[in-house]
Tab-separated table of C-alpha atoms in Angstrom:
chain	number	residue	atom	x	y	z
W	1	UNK	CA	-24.469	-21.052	3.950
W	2	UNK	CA	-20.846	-21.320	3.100
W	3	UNK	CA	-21.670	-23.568	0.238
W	4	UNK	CA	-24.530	-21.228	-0.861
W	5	UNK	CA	-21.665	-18.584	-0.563
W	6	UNK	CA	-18.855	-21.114	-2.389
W	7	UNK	CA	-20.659	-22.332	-5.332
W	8	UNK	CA	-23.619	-19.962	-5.805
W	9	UNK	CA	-21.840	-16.444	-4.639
W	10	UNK	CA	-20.609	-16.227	-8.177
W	11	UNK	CA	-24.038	-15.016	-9.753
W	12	UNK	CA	-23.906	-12.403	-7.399
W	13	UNK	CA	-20.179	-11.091	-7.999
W	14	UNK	CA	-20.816	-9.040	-10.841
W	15	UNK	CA	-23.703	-6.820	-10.222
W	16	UNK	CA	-22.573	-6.548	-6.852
W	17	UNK	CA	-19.514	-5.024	-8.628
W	18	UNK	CA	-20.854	-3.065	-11.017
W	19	UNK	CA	-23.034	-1.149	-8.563
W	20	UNK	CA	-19.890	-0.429	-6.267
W	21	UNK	CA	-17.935	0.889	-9.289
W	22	UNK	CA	-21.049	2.617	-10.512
W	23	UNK	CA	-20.785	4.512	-6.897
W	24	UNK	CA	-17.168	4.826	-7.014
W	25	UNK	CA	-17.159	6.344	-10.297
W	26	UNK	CA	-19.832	8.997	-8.957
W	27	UNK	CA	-18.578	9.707	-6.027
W	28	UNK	CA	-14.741	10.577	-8.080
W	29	UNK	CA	-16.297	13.124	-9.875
W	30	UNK	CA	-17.082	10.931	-13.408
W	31	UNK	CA	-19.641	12.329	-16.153
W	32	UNK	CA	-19.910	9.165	-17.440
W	33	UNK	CA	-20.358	6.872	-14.469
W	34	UNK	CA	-21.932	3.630	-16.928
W	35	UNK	CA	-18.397	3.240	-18.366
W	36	UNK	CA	-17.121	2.043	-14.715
W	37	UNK	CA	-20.015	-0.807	-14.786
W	38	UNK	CA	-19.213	-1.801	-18.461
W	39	UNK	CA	-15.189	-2.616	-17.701
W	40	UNK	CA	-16.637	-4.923	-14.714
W	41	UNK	CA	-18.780	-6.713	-17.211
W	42	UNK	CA	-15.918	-7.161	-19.658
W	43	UNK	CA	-12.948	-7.581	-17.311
W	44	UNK	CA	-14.462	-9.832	-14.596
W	45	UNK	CA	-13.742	-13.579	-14.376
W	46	UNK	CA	-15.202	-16.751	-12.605
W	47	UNK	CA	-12.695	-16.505	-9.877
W	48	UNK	CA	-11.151	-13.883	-8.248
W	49	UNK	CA	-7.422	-14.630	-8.472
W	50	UNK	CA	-8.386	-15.125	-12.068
W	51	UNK	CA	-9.620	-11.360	-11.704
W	52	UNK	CA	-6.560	-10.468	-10.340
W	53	UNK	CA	-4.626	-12.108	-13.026
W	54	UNK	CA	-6.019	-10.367	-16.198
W	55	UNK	CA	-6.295	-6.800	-14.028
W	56	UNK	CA	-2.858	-6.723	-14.052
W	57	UNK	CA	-2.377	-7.772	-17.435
W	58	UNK	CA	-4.435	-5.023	-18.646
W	59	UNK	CA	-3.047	-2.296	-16.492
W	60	UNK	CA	0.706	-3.356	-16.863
W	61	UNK	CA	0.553	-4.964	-20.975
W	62	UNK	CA	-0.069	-1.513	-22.490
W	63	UNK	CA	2.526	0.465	-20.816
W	64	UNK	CA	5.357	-0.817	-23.077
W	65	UNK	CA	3.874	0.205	-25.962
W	66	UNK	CA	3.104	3.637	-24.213
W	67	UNK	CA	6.753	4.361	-22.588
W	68	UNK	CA	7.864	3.513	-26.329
W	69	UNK	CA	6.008	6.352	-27.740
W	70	UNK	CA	7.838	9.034	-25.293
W	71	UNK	CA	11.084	7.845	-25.305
């Protein structure tokens, strides 16, 4: 089982995560809950500290740019 989990578990990581944000998006009040499934598709990787990795290079990459334009 833990090798079924290990080597196989990665076919089930994204639509397992794409229904949770789908759900999480809903319940938060979105009118467009398909958006929340779409950034899993594009953002999620093979591993998960890989995941991790590029998350916070999307969330923290921008904000230069962004605190540029107000200061």
């Amino acid at each position: 089982m833990i090798d079924f989990i290990k080597y196989k578990g990665v076919v089930w990581k994204i639509p397992l995560a794409s229904a949770l944000s789908w759900e999480l998006a809903e319940w938060a009040g979105s009118k467009h809950p398909y958006l929340a499934p779409l950034t899993v598709i594009l953002t999620i990787q093979l591993t998960v500290d890989k995941s991790i990795q590029f998350a916070w290079q999307r969330i923290w990459g921008p904000l230069p740019a962004f605190f540029s334009l107000y200061s």
